[in-house]
mmCIF file of C-alpha atoms in Angstrom:
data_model
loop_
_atom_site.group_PDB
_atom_site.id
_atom_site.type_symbol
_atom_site.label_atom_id
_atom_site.label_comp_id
_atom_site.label_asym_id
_atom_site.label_seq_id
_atom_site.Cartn_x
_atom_site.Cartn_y
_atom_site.Cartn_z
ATOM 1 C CA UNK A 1 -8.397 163.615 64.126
ATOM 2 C CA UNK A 2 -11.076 161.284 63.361
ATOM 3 C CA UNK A 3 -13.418 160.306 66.250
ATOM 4 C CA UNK A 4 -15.660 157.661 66.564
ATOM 5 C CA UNK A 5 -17.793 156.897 70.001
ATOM 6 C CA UNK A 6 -20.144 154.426 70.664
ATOM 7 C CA UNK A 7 -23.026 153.736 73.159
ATOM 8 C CA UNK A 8 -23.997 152.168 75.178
ATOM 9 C CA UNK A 9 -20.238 150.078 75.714
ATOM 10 C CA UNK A 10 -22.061 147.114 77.244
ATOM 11 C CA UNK A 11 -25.517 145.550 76.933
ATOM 12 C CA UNK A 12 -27.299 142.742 78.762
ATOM 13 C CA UNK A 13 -30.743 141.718 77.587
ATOM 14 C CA UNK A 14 -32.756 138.528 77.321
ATOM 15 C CA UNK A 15 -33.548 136.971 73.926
ATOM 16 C CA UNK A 16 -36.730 138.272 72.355
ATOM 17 C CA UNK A 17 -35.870 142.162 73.342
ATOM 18 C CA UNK A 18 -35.091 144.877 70.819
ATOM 19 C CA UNK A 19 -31.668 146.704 71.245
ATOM 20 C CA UNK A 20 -30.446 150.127 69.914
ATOM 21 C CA UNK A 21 -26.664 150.776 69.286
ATOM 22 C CA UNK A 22 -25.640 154.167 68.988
ATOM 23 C CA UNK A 23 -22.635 155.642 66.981
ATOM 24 C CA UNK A 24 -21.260 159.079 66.481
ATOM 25 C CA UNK A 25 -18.955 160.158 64.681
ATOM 26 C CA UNK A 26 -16.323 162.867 63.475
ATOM 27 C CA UNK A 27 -14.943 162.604 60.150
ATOM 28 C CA UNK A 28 -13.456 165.170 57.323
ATOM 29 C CA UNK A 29 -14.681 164.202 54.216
ATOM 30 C CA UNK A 30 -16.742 161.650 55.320
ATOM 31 C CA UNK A 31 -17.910 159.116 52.687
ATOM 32 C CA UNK A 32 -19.807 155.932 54.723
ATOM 33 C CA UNK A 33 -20.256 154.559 57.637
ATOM 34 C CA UNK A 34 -19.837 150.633 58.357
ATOM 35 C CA UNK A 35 -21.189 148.693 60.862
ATOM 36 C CA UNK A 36 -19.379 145.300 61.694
ATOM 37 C CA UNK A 37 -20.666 142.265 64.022
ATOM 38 C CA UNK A 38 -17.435 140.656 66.059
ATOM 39 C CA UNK A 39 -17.847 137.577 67.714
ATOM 40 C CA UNK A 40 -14.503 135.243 69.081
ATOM 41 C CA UNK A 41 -12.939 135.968 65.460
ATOM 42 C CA UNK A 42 -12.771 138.369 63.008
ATOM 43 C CA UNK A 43 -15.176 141.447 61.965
ATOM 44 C CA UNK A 44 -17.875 140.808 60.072
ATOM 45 C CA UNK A 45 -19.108 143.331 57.776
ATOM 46 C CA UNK A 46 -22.979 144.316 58.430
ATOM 47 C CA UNK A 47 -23.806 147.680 56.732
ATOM 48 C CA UNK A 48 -22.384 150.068 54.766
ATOM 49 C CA UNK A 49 -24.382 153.458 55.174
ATOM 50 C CA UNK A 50 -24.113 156.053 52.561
ATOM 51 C CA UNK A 51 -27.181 158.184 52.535
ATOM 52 C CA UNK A 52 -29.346 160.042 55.403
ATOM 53 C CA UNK A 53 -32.790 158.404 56.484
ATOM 54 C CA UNK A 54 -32.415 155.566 54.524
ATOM 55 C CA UNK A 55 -32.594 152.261 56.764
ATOM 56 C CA UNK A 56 -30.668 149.584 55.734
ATOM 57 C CA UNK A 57 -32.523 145.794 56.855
ATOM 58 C CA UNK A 58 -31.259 142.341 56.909
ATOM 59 C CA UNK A 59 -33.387 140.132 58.785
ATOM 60 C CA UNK A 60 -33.776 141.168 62.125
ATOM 61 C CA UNK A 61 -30.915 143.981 61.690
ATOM 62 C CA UNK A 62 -31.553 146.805 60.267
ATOM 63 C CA UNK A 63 -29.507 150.586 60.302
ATOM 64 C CA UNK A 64 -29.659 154.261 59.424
ATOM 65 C CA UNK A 65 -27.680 157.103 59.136
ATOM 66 C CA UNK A 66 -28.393 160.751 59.976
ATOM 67 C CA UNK A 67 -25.219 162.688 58.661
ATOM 68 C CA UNK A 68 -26.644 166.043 59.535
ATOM 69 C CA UNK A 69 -26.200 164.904 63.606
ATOM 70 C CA UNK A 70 -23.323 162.416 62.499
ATOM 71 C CA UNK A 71 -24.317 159.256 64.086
ATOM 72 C CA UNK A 72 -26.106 155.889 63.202
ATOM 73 C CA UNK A 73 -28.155 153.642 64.921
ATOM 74 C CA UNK A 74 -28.093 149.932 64.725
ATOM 75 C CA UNK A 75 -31.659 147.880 65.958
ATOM 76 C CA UNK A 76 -32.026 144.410 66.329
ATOM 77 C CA UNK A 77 -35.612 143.139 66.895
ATOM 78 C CA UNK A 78 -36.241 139.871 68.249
ATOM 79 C CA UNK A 79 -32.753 139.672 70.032
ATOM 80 C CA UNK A 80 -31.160 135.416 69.933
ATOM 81 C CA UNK A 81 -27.863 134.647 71.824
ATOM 82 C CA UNK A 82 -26.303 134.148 68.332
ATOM 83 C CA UNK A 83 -26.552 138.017 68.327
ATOM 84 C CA UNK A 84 -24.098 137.854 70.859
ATOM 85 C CA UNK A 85 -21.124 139.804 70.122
ATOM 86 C CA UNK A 86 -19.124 143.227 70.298
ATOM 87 C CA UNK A 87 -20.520 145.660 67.311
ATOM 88 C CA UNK A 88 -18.211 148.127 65.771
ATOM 89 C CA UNK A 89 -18.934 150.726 63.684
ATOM 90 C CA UNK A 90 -15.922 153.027 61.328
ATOM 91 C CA UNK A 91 -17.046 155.854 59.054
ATOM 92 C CA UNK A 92 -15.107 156.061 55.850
ATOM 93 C CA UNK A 93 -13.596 159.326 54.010
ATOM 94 C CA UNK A 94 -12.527 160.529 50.991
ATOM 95 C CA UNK A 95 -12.248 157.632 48.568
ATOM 96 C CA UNK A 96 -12.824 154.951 50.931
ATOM 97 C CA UNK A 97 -9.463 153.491 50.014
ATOM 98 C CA UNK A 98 -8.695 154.600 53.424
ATOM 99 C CA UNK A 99 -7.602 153.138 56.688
ATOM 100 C CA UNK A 100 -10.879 152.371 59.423
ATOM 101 C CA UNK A 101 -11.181 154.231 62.413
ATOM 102 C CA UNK A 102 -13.353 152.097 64.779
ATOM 103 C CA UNK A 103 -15.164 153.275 68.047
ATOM 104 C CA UNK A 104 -14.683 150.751 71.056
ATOM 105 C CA UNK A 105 -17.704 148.560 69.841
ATOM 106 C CA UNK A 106 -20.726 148.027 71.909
ATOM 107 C CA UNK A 107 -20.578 144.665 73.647
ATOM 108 C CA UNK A 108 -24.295 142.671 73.766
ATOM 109 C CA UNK A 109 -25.002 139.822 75.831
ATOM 110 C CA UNK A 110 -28.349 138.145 74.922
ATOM 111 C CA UNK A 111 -29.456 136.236 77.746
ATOM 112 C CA UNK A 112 -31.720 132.589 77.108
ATOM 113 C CA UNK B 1 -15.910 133.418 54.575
ATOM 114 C CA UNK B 2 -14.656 136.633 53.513
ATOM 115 C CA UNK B 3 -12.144 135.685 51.354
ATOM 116 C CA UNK B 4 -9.381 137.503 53.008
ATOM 117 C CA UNK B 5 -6.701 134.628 53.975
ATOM 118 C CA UNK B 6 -3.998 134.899 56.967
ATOM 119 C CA UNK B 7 -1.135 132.331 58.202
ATOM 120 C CA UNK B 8 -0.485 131.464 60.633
ATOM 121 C CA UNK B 9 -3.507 131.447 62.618
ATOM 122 C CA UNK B 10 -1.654 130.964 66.067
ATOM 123 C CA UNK B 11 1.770 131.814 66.831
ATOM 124 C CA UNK B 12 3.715 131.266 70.219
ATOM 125 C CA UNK B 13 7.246 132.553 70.428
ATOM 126 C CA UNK B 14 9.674 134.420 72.587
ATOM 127 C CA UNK B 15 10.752 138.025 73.629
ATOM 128 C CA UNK B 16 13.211 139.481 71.134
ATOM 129 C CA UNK B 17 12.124 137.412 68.316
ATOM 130 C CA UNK B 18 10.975 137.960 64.761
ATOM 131 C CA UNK B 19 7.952 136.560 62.880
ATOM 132 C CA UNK B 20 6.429 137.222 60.028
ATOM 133 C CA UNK B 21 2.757 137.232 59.392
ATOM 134 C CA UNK B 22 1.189 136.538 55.479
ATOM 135 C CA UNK B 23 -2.169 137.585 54.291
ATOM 136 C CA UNK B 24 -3.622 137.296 50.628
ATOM 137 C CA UNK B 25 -6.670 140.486 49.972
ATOM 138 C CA UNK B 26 -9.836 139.065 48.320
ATOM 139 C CA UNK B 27 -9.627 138.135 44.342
ATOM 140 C CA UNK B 28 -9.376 141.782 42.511
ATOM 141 C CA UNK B 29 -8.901 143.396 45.827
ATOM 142 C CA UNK B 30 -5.843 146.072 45.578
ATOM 143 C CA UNK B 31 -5.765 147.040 48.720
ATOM 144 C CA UNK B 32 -4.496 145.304 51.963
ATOM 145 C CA UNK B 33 -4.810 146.579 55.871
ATOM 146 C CA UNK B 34 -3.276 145.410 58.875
ATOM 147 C CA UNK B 35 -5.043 146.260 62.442
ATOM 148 C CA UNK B 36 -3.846 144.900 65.985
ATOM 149 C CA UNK B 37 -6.280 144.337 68.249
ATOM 150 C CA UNK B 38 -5.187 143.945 72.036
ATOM 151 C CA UNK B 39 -7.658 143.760 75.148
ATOM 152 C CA UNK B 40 -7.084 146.928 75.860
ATOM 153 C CA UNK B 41 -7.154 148.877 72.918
ATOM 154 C CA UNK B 42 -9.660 147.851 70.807
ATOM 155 C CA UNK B 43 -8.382 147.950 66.860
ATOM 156 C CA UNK B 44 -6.118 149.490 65.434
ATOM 157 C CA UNK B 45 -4.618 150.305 62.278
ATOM 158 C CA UNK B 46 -1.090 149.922 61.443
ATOM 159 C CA UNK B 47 -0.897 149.984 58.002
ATOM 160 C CA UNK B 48 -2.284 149.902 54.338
ATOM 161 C CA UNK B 49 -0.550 149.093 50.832
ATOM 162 C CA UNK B 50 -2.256 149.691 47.835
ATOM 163 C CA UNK B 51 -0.839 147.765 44.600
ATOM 164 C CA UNK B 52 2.016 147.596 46.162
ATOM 165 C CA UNK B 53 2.713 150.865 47.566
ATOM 166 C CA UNK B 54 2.790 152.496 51.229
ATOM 167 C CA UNK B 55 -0.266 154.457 51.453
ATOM 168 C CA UNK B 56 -1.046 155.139 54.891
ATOM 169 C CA UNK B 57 0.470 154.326 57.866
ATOM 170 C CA UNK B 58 -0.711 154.130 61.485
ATOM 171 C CA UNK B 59 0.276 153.282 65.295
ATOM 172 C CA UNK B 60 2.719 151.335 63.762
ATOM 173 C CA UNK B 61 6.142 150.752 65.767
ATOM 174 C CA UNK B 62 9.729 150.864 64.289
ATOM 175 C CA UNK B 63 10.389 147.278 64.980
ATOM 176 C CA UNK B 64 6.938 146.232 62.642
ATOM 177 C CA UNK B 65 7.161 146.746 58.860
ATOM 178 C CA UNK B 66 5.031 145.571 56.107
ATOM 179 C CA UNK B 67 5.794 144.713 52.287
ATOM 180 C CA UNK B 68 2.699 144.165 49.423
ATOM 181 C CA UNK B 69 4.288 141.462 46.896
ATOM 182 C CA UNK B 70 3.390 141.626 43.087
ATOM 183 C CA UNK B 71 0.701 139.560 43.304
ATOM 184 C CA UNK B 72 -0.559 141.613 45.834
ATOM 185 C CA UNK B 73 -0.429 139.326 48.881
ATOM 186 C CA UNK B 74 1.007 141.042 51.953
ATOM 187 C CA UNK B 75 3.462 140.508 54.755
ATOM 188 C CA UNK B 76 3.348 141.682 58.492
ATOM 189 C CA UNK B 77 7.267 141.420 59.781
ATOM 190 C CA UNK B 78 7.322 142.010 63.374
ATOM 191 C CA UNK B 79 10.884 141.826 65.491
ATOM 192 C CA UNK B 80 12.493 142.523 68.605
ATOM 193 C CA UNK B 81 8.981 141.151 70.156
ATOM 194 C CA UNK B 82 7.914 142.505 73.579
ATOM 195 C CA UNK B 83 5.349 140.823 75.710
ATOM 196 C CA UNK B 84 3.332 143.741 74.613
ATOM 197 C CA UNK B 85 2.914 142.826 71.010
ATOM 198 C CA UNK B 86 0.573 139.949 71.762
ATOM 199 C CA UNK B 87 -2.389 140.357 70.420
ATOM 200 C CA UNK B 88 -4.470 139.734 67.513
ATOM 201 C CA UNK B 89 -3.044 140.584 64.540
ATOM 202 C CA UNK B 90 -5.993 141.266 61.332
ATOM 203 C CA UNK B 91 -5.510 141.482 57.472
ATOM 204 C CA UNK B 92 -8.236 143.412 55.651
ATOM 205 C CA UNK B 93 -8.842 144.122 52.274
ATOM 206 C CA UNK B 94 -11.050 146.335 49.498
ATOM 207 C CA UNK B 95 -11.073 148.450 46.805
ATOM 208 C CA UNK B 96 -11.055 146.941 43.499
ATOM 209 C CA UNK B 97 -10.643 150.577 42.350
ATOM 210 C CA UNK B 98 -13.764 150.727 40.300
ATOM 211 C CA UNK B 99 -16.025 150.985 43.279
ATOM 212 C CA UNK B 100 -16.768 154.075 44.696
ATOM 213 C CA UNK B 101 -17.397 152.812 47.894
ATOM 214 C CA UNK B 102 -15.123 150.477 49.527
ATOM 215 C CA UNK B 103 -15.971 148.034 52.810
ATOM 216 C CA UNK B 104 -13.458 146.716 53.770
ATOM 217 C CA UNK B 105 -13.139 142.623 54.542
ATOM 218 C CA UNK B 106 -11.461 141.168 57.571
ATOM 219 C CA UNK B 107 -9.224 137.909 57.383
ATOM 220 C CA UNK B 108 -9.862 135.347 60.311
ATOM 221 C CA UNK B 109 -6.638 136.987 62.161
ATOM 222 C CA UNK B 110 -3.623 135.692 63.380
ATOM 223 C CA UNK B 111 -3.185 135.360 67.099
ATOM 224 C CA UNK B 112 0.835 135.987 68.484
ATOM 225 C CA UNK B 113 1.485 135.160 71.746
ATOM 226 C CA UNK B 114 4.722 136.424 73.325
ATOM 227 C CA UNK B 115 6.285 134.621 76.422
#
């Protein structure tokens, strides 16, 4: 059975700080891993992660994947409230015409 | 805007009734998801049609089915409503089936409240 955990479940941290979100994962034939951004509405897709050690950037987000240890980390530098929101990450598999698996999102409060 | 539409967006009704939610994938999208997402369970799927066949199925209960139309829109049919069932109720869709990897895009949700 696919598992998916990720860490920390909460956050609380004033604007300006840098925040890491962590996410393991076990998959079989594991194909990507996405990160999503959900605020009072729907999942927004952030990343999709394909290859080890390769960081991923928009703005001040940016991601990588290590899929020897199975996890990914997301950073975001220069934390604003708008960055408040619950992250989720769900690897893929096989084709990636396949149903999500999502952890229980990390929830980050950026303080003014 | 992801391009993933759902109607209604809110929908208020009683116990033991039946509704029917509507979602239309992104333009060349063939495949549609549906996820429920409650407070206390975070999301999760229910099911996915690809042009317009079954192709996985999830949580889902006997009293929710699903049907992928022709022009590839999709309906979630849920009866016999318990309190239980409210929640938010999300559309997805990807794979154009050229890509070889797939994100998948959420629709803005629909929310069903049961009294």
């Amino acid at each position: 059975e696919d598992k998916v955990v990720q860490s920390p479940l909460s956050l609380v941290v004033h604007e300006g700080d840098t925040v890491t979100l962590n996410c393991s994962y076990e998959v079989t034939n594991f194909r990507s891993l996405l990160w999503y951004k959900q605020e009072k509405k729907a999942p927004t897709f952030l990343f999709m992660l394909t290859s080890s050690g390769i960081e991923k950037k928009s703005g001040r987000l940016s991601s990588i994947l290590d899929k020897k240890e199975l996890f990914s980390i997301l950073n975001i530098t220069a934390t604003q409230t708008g960055d408040s929101a619950v992250y989720l990450c769900a690897p893929t598999r096989d084709s990636g015409n396949t149903p999500l698996v999502f952890g229980k999102g990390t929830r980050l409060s950026v303080i003014a | 805007d992801s391009g993933v539409t759902q109607t209604p967006k809110h929908l208020i009704t009683a116990t033991g009734q039946r509704v029917t939610l509507r979602c239309s994938p992104r333009s060349g999208d063939l495949s549609v998801y549906w996820y429920q997402q409650s407070l206390d369970q975070g999301l999760q799927f229910l099911i996915q049609y690809y042009n317009g066949e079954e192709r996985a199925k999830g949580n889902i209960l006997e009293r929710f089915s699903a049907q992928q139309f022709p022009d590839l829109h999709s309906e979630l049919n849920l009866s016999s409503l318990e309190l239980g069932d409210s929640a938010l109720y999300f559309c997805a869709s990807s794979f154009t089936g050229t890509s070889f990897y797939n994100e998948q895009f959420f629709g803005p949700g629909t929310r069903l409240t049961v009294l």
